[in-house]
Amino acid sequence: MRKKLGILGGMGPLATVEFMQKIIARTPAHNDQQHIPMLVSNNPQIPDRTAFLISGGEDPFPALKQGMEELENAGAGCIVMPCNTAHYWYPRLSQQCKVHTISILDSVVQEAVVRGYKKVGIMATTATMQTQMYKSKLAQYQIEVVEPSDSQQVAVMEGIYAVKGGKVEAGQQAMLPVFESLLTQGAEAVILGCTEIPVALAEQAYHQPHLCLDSLDILADQCIQWATEDAVELVA
């Protein structure tokens, strides 16, 4: 019996589906039974994380905690959140969680360390940028960061919400110039640090993976590694 992965999603719904697709595509499976069982809480009604952190909207923590507990009770052996900004609450959630958890932030930063980057760009929500969730972790490894300008950050947020609204092409048009600008400023790669960003910049992540620290890809790989450890070979 494969271990069950719990996904605390809906932040946003398209990013959650993309994350599941990445897990399926990247799992070394030859039949149905070799794929990873996933329990998914795809709850778009979790209050907006950026709104709370920037302007004092409704606190998402109770809804996040409830979703986590539902996944625990459903039998998840590990719980992950394919949402970077929600990791503001990760320390509290992981302390209260009864099962294993994997941090998307820690996973991305460790990948940057493994690749040997000394300077990376960051594209993320305004809340993730202002709380310095990535910047503070990268500083522990002496990795310099390049951040968008104020006007570029506005474009990033416009792109993120375009993807949340299903307008992926508009999201790409808004965010691609920012991505290219960070590279021009000396970033060796850019952290796609909001899970809508890899959806919009999928072409760049596919054709130029060395220039992208794709938070969805990296978290998916960590989940596969957890789920396939000591896996028993199964047949169709």
JSON list of C-alpha atoms in Angstrom, two decimals:
[
{"chain": "A", "resi": 1, "resn": "MET", "atom": "CA", "xyz": [0.00, 0.00, 0.00]},
{"chain": "A", "resi": 2, "resn": "ARG", "atom": "CA", "xyz": [1.47, 3.34, -1.07]},
{"chain": "A", "resi": 3, "resn": "LYS", "atom": "CA", "xyz": [1.63, 6.15, 1.45]},
{"chain": "A", "resi": 4, "resn": "LYS", "atom": "CA", "xyz": [-1.07, 8.78, 0.94]},
{"chain": "A", "resi": 5, "resn": "LEU", "atom": "CA", "xyz": [-0.09, 12.36, 0.18]},
{"chain": "A", "resi": 6, "resn": "GLY", "atom": "CA", "xyz": [-2.36, 15.08, 1.53]},
{"chain": "A", "resi": 7, "resn": "ILE", "atom": "CA", "xyz": [-2.57, 18.31, -0.49]},
{"chain": "A", "resi": 8, "resn": "LEU", "atom": "CA", "xyz": [-3.93, 21.41, 1.24]},
{"chain": "A", "resi": 9, "resn": "GLY", "atom": "CA", "xyz": [-4.85, 23.30, -1.90]},
{"chain": "A", "resi": 10, "resn": "GLY", "atom": "CA", "xyz": [-7.29, 25.67, -3.54]},
{"chain": "A", "resi": 11, "resn": "MET", "atom": "CA", "xyz": [-4.75, 28.52, -3.28]},
{"chain": "A", "resi": 12, "resn": "GLY", "atom": "CA", "xyz": [-5.51, 28.78, -6.15]},
{"chain": "A", "resi": 13, "resn": "PRO", "atom": "CA", "xyz": [-7.46, 25.93, -7.73]},
{"chain": "A", "resi": 14, "resn": "LEU", "atom": "CA", "xyz": [-5.57, 25.95, -11.04]},
{"chain": "A", "resi": 15, "resn": "ALA", "atom": "CA", "xyz": [-2.21, 25.83, -9.26]},
{"chain": "A", "resi": 16, "resn": "THR", "atom": "CA", "xyz": [-3.42, 22.86, -7.21]},
{"chain": "A", "resi": 17, "resn": "VAL", "atom": "CA", "xyz": [-4.44, 20.93, -10.33]},
{"chain": "A", "resi": 18, "resn": "GLU", "atom": "CA", "xyz": [-1.13, 21.81, -11.98]},
{"chain": "A", "resi": 19, "resn": "PHE", "atom": "CA", "xyz": [0.70, 20.53, -8.90]},
{"chain": "A", "resi": 20, "resn": "MET", "atom": "CA", "xyz": [-1.16, 17.21, -9.06]},
{"chain": "A", "resi": 21, "resn": "GLN", "atom": "CA", "xyz": [-0.36, 16.89, -12.76]},
{"chain": "A", "resi": 22, "resn": "LYS", "atom": "CA", "xyz": [3.32, 17.50, -12.06]},
{"chain": "A", "resi": 23, "resn": "ILE", "atom": "CA", "xyz": [3.37, 14.77, -9.41]},
{"chain": "A", "resi": 24, "resn": "ILE", "atom": "CA", "xyz": [1.72, 12.32, -11.80]},
{"chain": "A", "resi": 25, "resn": "ALA", "atom": "CA", "xyz": [3.99, 13.26, -14.72]},
{"chain": "A", "resi": 26, "resn": "ARG", "atom": "CA", "xyz": [7.19, 13.11, -12.67]},
{"chain": "A", "resi": 27, "resn": "THR", "atom": "CA", "xyz": [6.45, 9.88, -10.77]},
{"chain": "A", "resi": 28, "resn": "PRO", "atom": "CA", "xyz": [8.48, 6.95, -12.17]},
{"chain": "A", "resi": 29, "resn": "ALA", "atom": "CA", "xyz": [5.43, 4.75, -12.68]},
{"chain": "A", "resi": 30, "resn": "HIS", "atom": "CA", "xyz": [4.71, 2.00, -15.23]},
{"chain": "A", "resi": 31, "resn": "ASN", "atom": "CA", "xyz": [1.13, 1.26, -14.19]},
{"chain": "A", "resi": 32, "resn": "ASP", "atom": "CA", "xyz": [-1.73, 2.66, -12.11]},
{"chain": "A", "resi": 33, "resn": "GLN", "atom": "CA", "xyz": [-0.59, 1.07, -8.89]},
{"chain": "A", "resi": 34, "resn": "GLN", "atom": "CA", "xyz": [2.83, 2.71, -8.97]},
{"chain": "A", "resi": 35, "resn": "HIS", "atom": "CA", "xyz": [1.32, 6.19, -8.82]},
{"chain": "A", "resi": 36, "resn": "ILE", "atom": "CA", "xyz": [0.93, 8.08, -5.55]},
{"chain": "A", "resi": 37, "resn": "PRO", "atom": "CA", "xyz": [-2.46, 8.16, -3.78]},
{"chain": "A", "resi": 38, "resn": "MET", "atom": "CA", "xyz": [-3.44, 11.79, -3.19]},
{"chain": "A", "resi": 39, "resn": "LEU", "atom": "CA", "xyz": [-6.00, 13.20, -0.81]},
{"chain": "A", "resi": 40, "resn": "VAL", "atom": "CA", "xyz": [-6.82, 16.74, -1.92]},
{"chain": "A", "resi": 41, "resn": "SER", "atom": "CA", "xyz": [-8.52, 19.57, -0.08]},
{"chain": "A", "resi": 42, "resn": "ASN", "atom": "CA", "xyz": [-9.09, 21.98, -2.97]},
{"chain": "A", "resi": 43, "resn": "ASN", "atom": "CA", "xyz": [-10.73, 24.78, -1.00]},
{"chain": "A", "resi": 44, "resn": "PRO", "atom": "CA", "xyz": [-10.78, 28.13, -2.82]},
{"chain": "A", "resi": 45, "resn": "GLN", "atom": "CA", "xyz": [-12.69, 29.69, 0.10]},
{"chain": "A", "resi": 46, "resn": "ILE", "atom": "CA", "xyz": [-9.55, 29.90, 2.25]},
{"chain": "A", "resi": 47, "resn": "PRO", "atom": "CA", "xyz": [-9.23, 33.66, 2.85]},
{"chain": "A", "resi": 48, "resn": "ASP", "atom": "CA", "xyz": [-6.75, 35.56, 0.69]},
{"chain": "A", "resi": 49, "resn": "ARG", "atom": "CA", "xyz": [-3.29, 35.24, 2.23]},
{"chain": "A", "resi": 50, "resn": "THR", "atom": "CA", "xyz": [-1.88, 38.42, 0.71]},
{"chain": "A", "resi": 51, "resn": "ALA", "atom": "CA", "xyz": [-4.92, 40.48, 1.69]},
{"chain": "A", "resi": 52, "resn": "PHE", "atom": "CA", "xyz": [-4.54, 39.43, 5.33]},
{"chain": "A", "resi": 53, "resn": "LEU", "atom": "CA", "xyz": [-0.80, 40.07, 5.51]},
{"chain": "A", "resi": 54, "resn": "ILE", "atom": "CA", "xyz": [-0.87, 43.38, 3.64]},
{"chain": "A", "resi": 55, "resn": "SER", "atom": "CA", "xyz": [-4.18, 45.00, 4.51]},
{"chain": "A", "resi": 56, "resn": "GLY", "atom": "CA", "xyz": [-5.64, 43.08, 7.43]},
{"chain": "A", "resi": 57, "resn": "GLY", "atom": "CA", "xyz": [-8.24, 40.91, 5.72]},
{"chain": "A", "resi": 58, "resn": "GLU", "atom": "CA", "xyz": [-9.70, 37.74, 7.23]},
{"chain": "A", "resi": 59, "resn": "ASP", "atom": "CA", "xyz": [-7.16, 35.44, 8.90]},
{"chain": "A", "resi": 60, "resn": "PRO", "atom": "CA", "xyz": [-6.64, 32.29, 6.79]},
{"chain": "A", "resi": 61, "resn": "PHE", "atom": "CA", "xyz": [-5.15, 30.28, 9.67]},
{"chain": "A", "resi": 62, "resn": "PRO", "atom": "CA", "xyz": [-8.41, 28.71, 10.97]},
{"chain": "A", "resi": 63, "resn": "ALA", "atom": "CA", "xyz": [-9.33, 27.48, 7.48]},
{"chain": "A", "resi": 64, "resn": "LEU", "atom": "CA", "xyz": [-5.79, 26.19, 6.89]},
{"chain": "A", "resi": 65, "resn": "LYS", "atom": "CA", "xyz": [-5.83, 24.34, 10.21]},
{"chain": "A", "resi": 66, "resn": "GLN", "atom": "CA", "xyz": [-9.24, 22.84, 9.48]},
{"chain": "A", "resi": 67, "resn": "GLY", "atom": "CA", "xyz": [-8.10, 21.63, 6.07]},
{"chain": "A", "resi": 68, "resn": "MET", "atom": "CA", "xyz": [-4.99, 20.11, 7.59]},
{"chain": "A", "resi": 69, "resn": "GLU", "atom": "CA", "xyz": [-7.02, 18.26, 10.21]},
{"chain": "A", "resi": 70, "resn": "GLU", "atom": "CA", "xyz": [-9.43, 16.95, 7.57]},
{"chain": "A", "resi": 71, "resn": "LEU", "atom": "CA", "xyz": [-6.50, 15.52, 5.60]},
{"chain": "A", "resi": 72, "resn": "GLU", "atom": "CA", "xyz": [-5.05, 13.97, 8.76]},
{"chain": "A", "resi": 73, "resn": "ASN", "atom": "CA", "xyz": [-8.39, 12.35, 9.58]},
{"chain": "A", "resi": 74, "resn": "ALA", "atom": "CA", "xyz": [-8.70, 11.07, 6.00]},
{"chain": "A", "resi": 75, "resn": "GLY", "atom": "CA", "xyz": [-5.43, 9.16, 6.37]},
{"chain": "A", "resi": 76, "resn": "ALA", "atom": "CA", "xyz": [-2.78, 11.41, 4.84]},
{"chain": "A", "resi": 77, "resn": "GLY", "atom": "CA", "xyz": [0.73, 10.42, 5.84]},
{"chain": "A", "resi": 78, "resn": "CYS", "atom": "CA", "xyz": [2.25, 13.70, 4.71]},
{"chain": "A", "resi": 79, "resn": "ILE", "atom": "CA", "xyz": [0.66, 17.11, 4.11]},
{"chain": "A", "resi": 80, "resn": "VAL", "atom": "CA", "xyz": [1.89, 19.83, 1.77]},
{"chain": "A", "resi": 81, "resn": "MET", "atom": "CA", "xyz": [0.58, 23.24, 0.73]},
{"chain": "A", "resi": 82, "resn": "PRO", "atom": "CA", "xyz": [1.20, 24.21, -2.91]},
{"chain": "A", "resi": 83, "resn": "CYS", "atom": "CA", "xyz": [0.99, 27.89, -1.93]},
{"chain": "A", "resi": 84, "resn": "ASN", "atom": "CA", "xyz": [4.08, 29.89, -1.05]},
{"chain": "A", "resi": 85, "resn": "THR", "atom": "CA", "xyz": [2.36, 32.74, 0.79]},
{"chain": "A", "resi": 86, "resn": "ALA", "atom": "CA", "xyz": [0.46, 30.28, 3.00]},
{"chain": "A", "resi": 87, "resn": "HIS", "atom": "CA", "xyz": [3.85, 29.22, 4.37]},
{"chain": "A", "resi": 88, "resn": "TYR", "atom": "CA", "xyz": [3.74, 32.31, 6.57]},
{"chain": "A", "resi": 89, "resn": "TRP", "atom": "CA", "xyz": [1.62, 29.99, 8.76]},
{"chain": "A", "resi": 90, "resn": "TYR", "atom": "CA", "xyz": [3.70, 26.87, 8.11]},
{"chain": "A", "resi": 91, "resn": "PRO", "atom": "CA", "xyz": [5.60, 26.95, 11.44]},
{"chain": "A", "resi": 92, "resn": "ARG", "atom": "CA", "xyz": [2.32, 27.01, 13.41]},
{"chain": "A", "resi": 93, "resn": "LEU", "atom": "CA", "xyz": [0.65, 24.43, 11.20]},
{"chain": "A", "resi": 94, "resn": "SER", "atom": "CA", "xyz": [3.57, 22.00, 11.17]},
{"chain": "A", "resi": 95, "resn": "GLN", "atom": "CA", "xyz": [3.89, 22.17, 14.95]},
{"chain": "A", "resi": 96, "resn": "GLN", "atom": "CA", "xyz": [0.23, 21.19, 15.32]},
{"chain": "A", "resi": 97, "resn": "CYS", "atom": "CA", "xyz": [0.24, 18.62, 12.51]},
{"chain": "A", "resi": 98, "resn": "LYS", "atom": "CA", "xyz": [0.27, 14.98, 13.58]},
{"chain": "A", "resi": 99, "resn": "VAL", "atom": "CA", "xyz": [1.91, 13.72, 10.38]},
{"chain": "A", "resi": 100, "resn": "HIS", "atom": "CA", "xyz": [4.94, 14.58, 8.25]},
{"chain": "A", "resi": 101, "resn": "THR", "atom": "CA", "xyz": [4.97, 17.90, 6.38]},
{"chain": "A", "resi": 102, "resn": "ILE", "atom": "CA", "xyz": [7.17, 19.33, 3.63]},
{"chain": "A", "resi": 103, "resn": "SER", "atom": "CA", "xyz": [7.86, 23.07, 3.29]},
{"chain": "A", "resi": 104, "resn": "ILE", "atom": "CA", "xyz": [7.81, 24.49, -0.23]},
{"chain": "A", "resi": 105, "resn": "LEU", "atom": "CA", "xyz": [10.07, 27.34, 0.93]},
{"chain": "A", "resi": 106, "resn": "ASP", "atom": "CA", "xyz": [12.71, 25.05, 2.44]},
{"chain": "A", "resi": 107, "resn": "SER", "atom": "CA", "xyz": [12.57, 22.78, -0.60]},
{"chain": "A", "resi": 108, "resn": "VAL", "atom": "CA", "xyz": [13.20, 25.65, -3.03]},
{"chain": "A", "resi": 109, "resn": "VAL", "atom": "CA", "xyz": [16.01, 27.16, -0.96]},
{"chain": "A", "resi": 110, "resn": "GLN", "atom": "CA", "xyz": [17.73, 23.79, -0.63]},
{"chain": "A", "resi": 111, "resn": "GLU", "atom": "CA", "xyz": [17.50, 23.33, -4.40]},
{"chain": "A", "resi": 112, "resn": "ALA", "atom": "CA", "xyz": [19.17, 26.71, -4.88]},
{"chain": "A", "resi": 113, "resn": "VAL", "atom": "CA", "xyz": [21.94, 25.60, -2.53]},
{"chain": "A", "resi": 114, "resn": "VAL", "atom": "CA", "xyz": [22.39, 22.26, -4.32]},
{"chain": "A", "resi": 115, "resn": "ARG", "atom": "CA", "xyz": [22.63, 24.01, -7.69]},
{"chain": "A", "resi": 116, "resn": "GLY", "atom": "CA", "xyz": [25.30, 26.31, -6.28]},
{"chain": "A", "resi": 117, "resn": "TYR", "atom": "CA", "xyz": [23.57, 29.59, -7.06]},
{"chain": "A", "resi": 118, "resn": "LYS", "atom": "CA", "xyz": [25.03, 32.73, -5.47]},
{"chain": "A", "resi": 119, "resn": "LYS", "atom": "CA", "xyz": [22.46, 35.21, -6.73]},
{"chain": "A", "resi": 120, "resn": "VAL", "atom": "CA", "xyz": [18.80, 34.53, -7.51]},
{"chain": "A", "resi": 121, "resn": "GLY", "atom": "CA", "xyz": [15.77, 36.56, -8.43]},
{"chain": "A", "resi": 122, "resn": "ILE", "atom": "CA", "xyz": [12.48, 36.24, -6.59]},
{"chain": "A", "resi": 123, "resn": "MET", "atom": "CA", "xyz": [9.01, 36.49, -8.09]},
{"chain": "A", "resi": 124, "resn": "ALA", "atom": "CA", "xyz": [6.25, 36.07, -5.52]},
{"chain": "A", "resi": 125, "resn": "THR", "atom": "CA", "xyz": [3.22, 37.76, -4.03]},
{"chain": "A", "resi": 126, "resn": "THR", "atom": "CA", "xyz": [3.67, 41.13, -2.39]},
{"chain": "A", "resi": 127, "resn": "ALA", "atom": "CA", "xyz": [3.02, 39.46, 0.97]},
{"chain": "A", "resi": 128, "resn": "THR", "atom": "CA", "xyz": [5.76, 36.88, 0.40]},
{"chain": "A", "resi": 129, "resn": "MET", "atom": "CA", "xyz": [8.14, 39.65, -0.63]},
{"chain": "A", "resi": 130, "resn": "GLN", "atom": "CA", "xyz": [7.32, 42.00, 2.25]},
{"chain": "A", "resi": 131, "resn": "THR", "atom": "CA", "xyz": [7.55, 39.28, 4.90]},
{"chain": "A", "resi": 132, "resn": "GLN", "atom": "CA", "xyz": [10.93, 38.26, 3.37]},
{"chain": "A", "resi": 133, "resn": "MET", "atom": "CA", "xyz": [10.11, 34.57, 3.69]},
{"chain": "A", "resi": 134, "resn": "TYR", "atom": "CA", "xyz": [12.49, 33.60, 0.90]},
{"chain": "A", "resi": 135, "resn": "LYS", "atom": "CA", "xyz": [15.03, 36.39, 1.41]},
{"chain": "A", "resi": 136, "resn": "SER", "atom": "CA", "xyz": [15.67, 35.52, 5.06]},
{"chain": "A", "resi": 137, "resn": "LYS", "atom": "CA", "xyz": [16.16, 31.81, 4.28]},
{"chain": "A", "resi": 138, "resn": "LEU", "atom": "CA", "xyz": [18.46, 32.51, 1.34]},
{"chain": "A", "resi": 139, "resn": "ALA", "atom": "CA", "xyz": [20.55, 34.85, 3.49]},
{"chain": "A", "resi": 140, "resn": "GLN", "atom": "CA", "xyz": [21.38, 31.91, 5.75]},
{"chain": "A", "resi": 141, "resn": "TYR", "atom": "CA", "xyz": [23.33, 30.46, 2.80]},
{"chain": "A", "resi": 142, "resn": "GLN", "atom": "CA", "xyz": [24.81, 33.80, 1.67]},
{"chain": "A", "resi": 143, "resn": "ILE", "atom": "CA", "xyz": [22.68, 33.78, -1.48]},
{"chain": "A", "resi": 144, "resn": "GLU", "atom": "CA", "xyz": [22.10, 37.30, -2.79]},
{"chain": "A", "resi": 145, "resn": "VAL", "atom": "CA", "xyz": [18.63, 38.20, -4.09]},
{"chain": "A", "resi": 146, "resn": "VAL", "atom": "CA", "xyz": [17.34, 40.39, -6.91]},
{"chain": "A", "resi": 147, "resn": "GLU", "atom": "CA", "xyz": [13.83, 41.71, -6.36]},
{"chain": "A", "resi": 148, "resn": "PRO", "atom": "CA", "xyz": [11.33, 43.34, -8.71]},
{"chain": "A", "resi": 149, "resn": "SER", "atom": "CA", "xyz": [10.91, 47.10, -8.62]},
{"chain": "A", "resi": 150, "resn": "ASP", "atom": "CA", "xyz": [7.67, 48.50, -7.19]},
{"chain": "A", "resi": 151, "resn": "SER", "atom": "CA", "xyz": [6.13, 48.80, -10.65]},
{"chain": "A", "resi": 152, "resn": "GLN", "atom": "CA", "xyz": [7.30, 45.31, -11.59]},
{"chain": "A", "resi": 153, "resn": "GLN", "atom": "CA", "xyz": [5.77, 43.92, -8.38]},
{"chain": "A", "resi": 154, "resn": "VAL", "atom": "CA", "xyz": [2.45, 45.43, -9.41]},
{"chain": "A", "resi": 155, "resn": "ALA", "atom": "CA", "xyz": [2.76, 43.57, -12.72]},
{"chain": "A", "resi": 156, "resn": "VAL", "atom": "CA", "xyz": [3.58, 40.32, -10.89]},
{"chain": "A", "resi": 157, "resn": "MET", "atom": "CA", "xyz": [0.44, 40.64, -8.78]},
{"chain": "A", "resi": 158, "resn": "GLU", "atom": "CA", "xyz": [-1.65, 41.44, -11.85]},
{"chain": "A", "resi": 159, "resn": "GLY", "atom": "CA", "xyz": [-0.26, 38.31, -13.48]},
{"chain": "A", "resi": 160, "resn": "ILE", "atom": "CA", "xyz": [-0.92, 36.14, -10.43]},
{"chain": "A", "resi": 161, "resn": "TYR", "atom": "CA", "xyz": [-4.55, 37.22, -10.20]},
{"chain": "A", "resi": 162, "resn": "ALA", "atom": "CA", "xyz": [-4.97, 36.81, -13.97]},
{"chain": "A", "resi": 163, "resn": "VAL", "atom": "CA", "xyz": [-3.98, 33.14, -13.58]},
{"chain": "A", "resi": 164, "resn": "LYS", "atom": "CA", "xyz": [-6.30, 32.78, -10.59]},
{"chain": "A", "resi": 165, "resn": "GLY", "atom": "CA", "xyz": [-9.05, 34.03, -12.89]},
{"chain": "A", "resi": 166, "resn": "GLY", "atom": "CA", "xyz": [-8.16, 31.51, -15.59]},
{"chain": "A", "resi": 167, "resn": "LYS", "atom": "CA", "xyz": [-6.42, 34.06, -17.86]},
{"chain": "A", "resi": 168, "resn": "VAL", "atom": "CA", "xyz": [-3.08, 32.27, -18.17]},
{"chain": "A", "resi": 169, "resn": "GLU", "atom": "CA", "xyz": [-1.92, 34.10, -21.30]},
{"chain": "A", "resi": 170, "resn": "ALA", "atom": "CA", "xyz": [-2.55, 37.49, -19.66]},
{"chain": "A", "resi": 171, "resn": "GLY", "atom": "CA", "xyz": [-0.61, 36.27, -16.66]},
{"chain": "A", "resi": 172, "resn": "GLN", "atom": "CA", "xyz": [2.33, 35.38, -18.86]},
{"chain": "A", "resi": 173, "resn": "GLN", "atom": "CA", "xyz": [2.27, 38.75, -20.62]},
{"chain": "A", "resi": 174, "resn": "ALA", "atom": "CA", "xyz": [2.36, 40.54, -17.27]},
{"chain": "A", "resi": 175, "resn": "MET", "atom": "CA", "xyz": [5.12, 38.46, -15.68]},
{"chain": "A", "resi": 176, "resn": "LEU", "atom": "CA", "xyz": [7.52, 37.50, -18.46]},
{"chain": "A", "resi": 177, "resn": "PRO", "atom": "CA", "xyz": [9.14, 40.97, -18.67]},
{"chain": "A", "resi": 178, "resn": "VAL", "atom": "CA", "xyz": [9.80, 40.86, -14.91]},
{"chain": "A", "resi": 179, "resn": "PHE", "atom": "CA", "xyz": [11.37, 37.41, -15.21]},
{"chain": "A", "resi": 180, "resn": "GLU", "atom": "CA", "xyz": [13.66, 38.60, -17.99]},
{"chain": "A", "resi": 181, "resn": "SER", "atom": "CA", "xyz": [14.57, 41.77, -16.09]},
{"chain": "A", "resi": 182, "resn": "LEU", "atom": "CA", "xyz": [15.71, 39.84, -13.01]},
{"chain": "A", "resi": 183, "resn": "LEU", "atom": "CA", "xyz": [18.00, 37.74, -15.19]},
{"chain": "A", "resi": 184, "resn": "THR", "atom": "CA", "xyz": [19.37, 40.87, -16.86]},
{"chain": "A", "resi": 185, "resn": "GLN", "atom": "CA", "xyz": [20.21, 42.21, -13.39]},
{"chain": "A", "resi": 186, "resn": "GLY", "atom": "CA", "xyz": [22.48, 39.25, -12.73]},
{"chain": "A", "resi": 187, "resn": "ALA", "atom": "CA", "xyz": [20.22, 36.59, -11.26]},
{"chain": "A", "resi": 188, "resn": "GLU", "atom": "CA", "xyz": [21.52, 33.11, -12.12]},
{"chain": "A", "resi": 189, "resn": "ALA", "atom": "CA", "xyz": [17.96, 31.80, -11.84]},
{"chain": "A", "resi": 190, "resn": "VAL", "atom": "CA", "xyz": [14.58, 33.10, -10.72]},
{"chain": "A", "resi": 191, "resn": "ILE", "atom": "CA", "xyz": [12.48, 31.62, -7.93]},
{"chain": "A", "resi": 192, "resn": "LEU", "atom": "CA", "xyz": [8.94, 31.18, -9.26]},
{"chain": "A", "resi": 193, "resn": "GLY", "atom": "CA", "xyz": [7.75, 31.70, -5.71]},
{"chain": "A", "resi": 194, "resn": "CYS", "atom": "CA", "xyz": [3.99, 31.79, -6.14]},
{"chain": "A", "resi": 195, "resn": "THR", "atom": "CA", "xyz": [2.34, 28.68, -7.50]},
{"chain": "A", "resi": 196, "resn": "GLU", "atom": "CA", "xyz": [0.47, 30.67, -10.16]},
{"chain": "A", "resi": 197, "resn": "ILE", "atom": "CA", "xyz": [3.77, 31.85, -11.65]},
{"chain": "A", "resi": 198, "resn": "PRO", "atom": "CA", "xyz": [4.94, 28.43, -12.98]},
{"chain": "A", "resi": 199, "resn": "VAL", "atom": "CA", "xyz": [1.52, 28.10, -14.62]},
{"chain": "A", "resi": 200, "resn": "ALA", "atom": "CA", "xyz": [2.01, 31.40, -16.46]},
{"chain": "A", "resi": 201, "resn": "LEU", "atom": "CA", "xyz": [5.71, 30.86, -17.21]},
{"chain": "A", "resi": 202, "resn": "ALA", "atom": "CA", "xyz": [5.42, 27.16, -18.05]},
{"chain": "A", "resi": 203, "resn": "GLU", "atom": "CA", "xyz": [7.20, 27.65, -21.39]},
{"chain": "A", "resi": 204, "resn": "GLN", "atom": "CA", "xyz": [10.20, 29.28, -19.72]},
{"chain": "A", "resi": 205, "resn": "ALA", "atom": "CA", "xyz": [10.34, 26.62, -16.98]},
{"chain": "A", "resi": 206, "resn": "TYR", "atom": "CA", "xyz": [10.23, 23.87, -19.63]},
{"chain": "A", "resi": 207, "resn": "HIS", "atom": "CA", "xyz": [12.76, 25.29, -22.11]},
{"chain": "A", "resi": 208, "resn": "GLN", "atom": "CA", "xyz": [15.08, 27.02, -19.60]},
{"chain": "A", "resi": 209, "resn": "PRO", "atom": "CA", "xyz": [14.89, 24.92, -16.42]},
{"chain": "A", "resi": 210, "resn": "HIS", "atom": "CA", "xyz": [18.37, 26.07, -15.34]},
{"chain": "A", "resi": 211, "resn": "LEU", "atom": "CA", "xyz": [17.03, 29.63, -15.13]},
{"chain": "A", "resi": 212, "resn": "CYS", "atom": "CA", "xyz": [13.99, 28.68, -13.06]},
{"chain": "A", "resi": 213, "resn": "LEU", "atom": "CA", "xyz": [13.54, 27.53, -9.49]},
{"chain": "A", "resi": 214, "resn": "ASP", "atom": "CA", "xyz": [10.00, 26.29, -10.09]},
{"chain": "A", "resi": 215, "resn": "SER", "atom": "CA", "xyz": [8.38, 25.94, -6.68]},
{"chain": "A", "resi": 216, "resn": "LEU", "atom": "CA", "xyz": [5.73, 23.53, -7.98]},
{"chain": "A", "resi": 217, "resn": "ASP", "atom": "CA", "xyz": [8.28, 21.24, -9.66]},
{"chain": "A", "resi": 218, "resn": "ILE", "atom": "CA", "xyz": [10.56, 21.25, -6.64]},
{"chain": "A", "resi": 219, "resn": "LEU", "atom": "CA", "xyz": [7.76, 20.50, -4.17]},
{"chain": "A", "resi": 220, "resn": "ALA", "atom": "CA", "xyz": [6.43, 17.75, -6.45]},
{"chain": "A", "resi": 221, "resn": "ASP", "atom": "CA", "xyz": [9.86, 16.09, -6.49]},
{"chain": "A", "resi": 222, "resn": "GLN", "atom": "CA", "xyz": [10.07, 16.22, -2.70]},
{"chain": "A", "resi": 223, "resn": "CYS", "atom": "CA", "xyz": [6.62, 14.63, -2.41]},
{"chain": "A", "resi": 224, "resn": "ILE", "atom": "CA", "xyz": [7.60, 11.86, -4.83]},
{"chain": "A", "resi": 225, "resn": "GLN", "atom": "CA", "xyz": [10.76, 11.20, -2.87]},
{"chain": "A", "resi": 226, "resn": "TRP", "atom": "CA", "xyz": [8.76, 10.92, 0.37]},
{"chain": "A", "resi": 227, "resn": "ALA", "atom": "CA", "xyz": [6.07, 8.71, -1.15]},
{"chain": "A", "resi": 228, "resn": "THR", "atom": "CA", "xyz": [8.38, 6.32, -2.95]},
{"chain": "A", "resi": 229, "resn": "GLU", "atom": "CA", "xyz": [10.81, 5.64, -0.14]},
{"chain": "A", "resi": 230, "resn": "ASP", "atom": "CA", "xyz": [10.61, 1.93, 0.68]},
{"chain": "A", "resi": 231, "resn": "ALA", "atom": "CA", "xyz": [7.83, 1.52, -1.90]},
{"chain": "A", "resi": 232, "resn": "VAL", "atom": "CA", "xyz": [6.76, -2.04, -2.69]},
{"chain": "A", "resi": 233, "resn": "GLU", "atom": "CA", "xyz": [6.74, -2.97, -6.38]},
{"chain": "A", "resi": 234, "resn": "LEU", "atom": "CA", "xyz": [3.16, -3.47, -7.60]},
{"chain": "A", "resi": 235, "resn": "VAL", "atom": "CA", "xyz": [1.64, -4.83, -10.80]},
{"chain": "A", "resi": 236, "resn": "ALA", "atom": "CA", "xyz": [-1.41, -3.80, -12.76]}
]
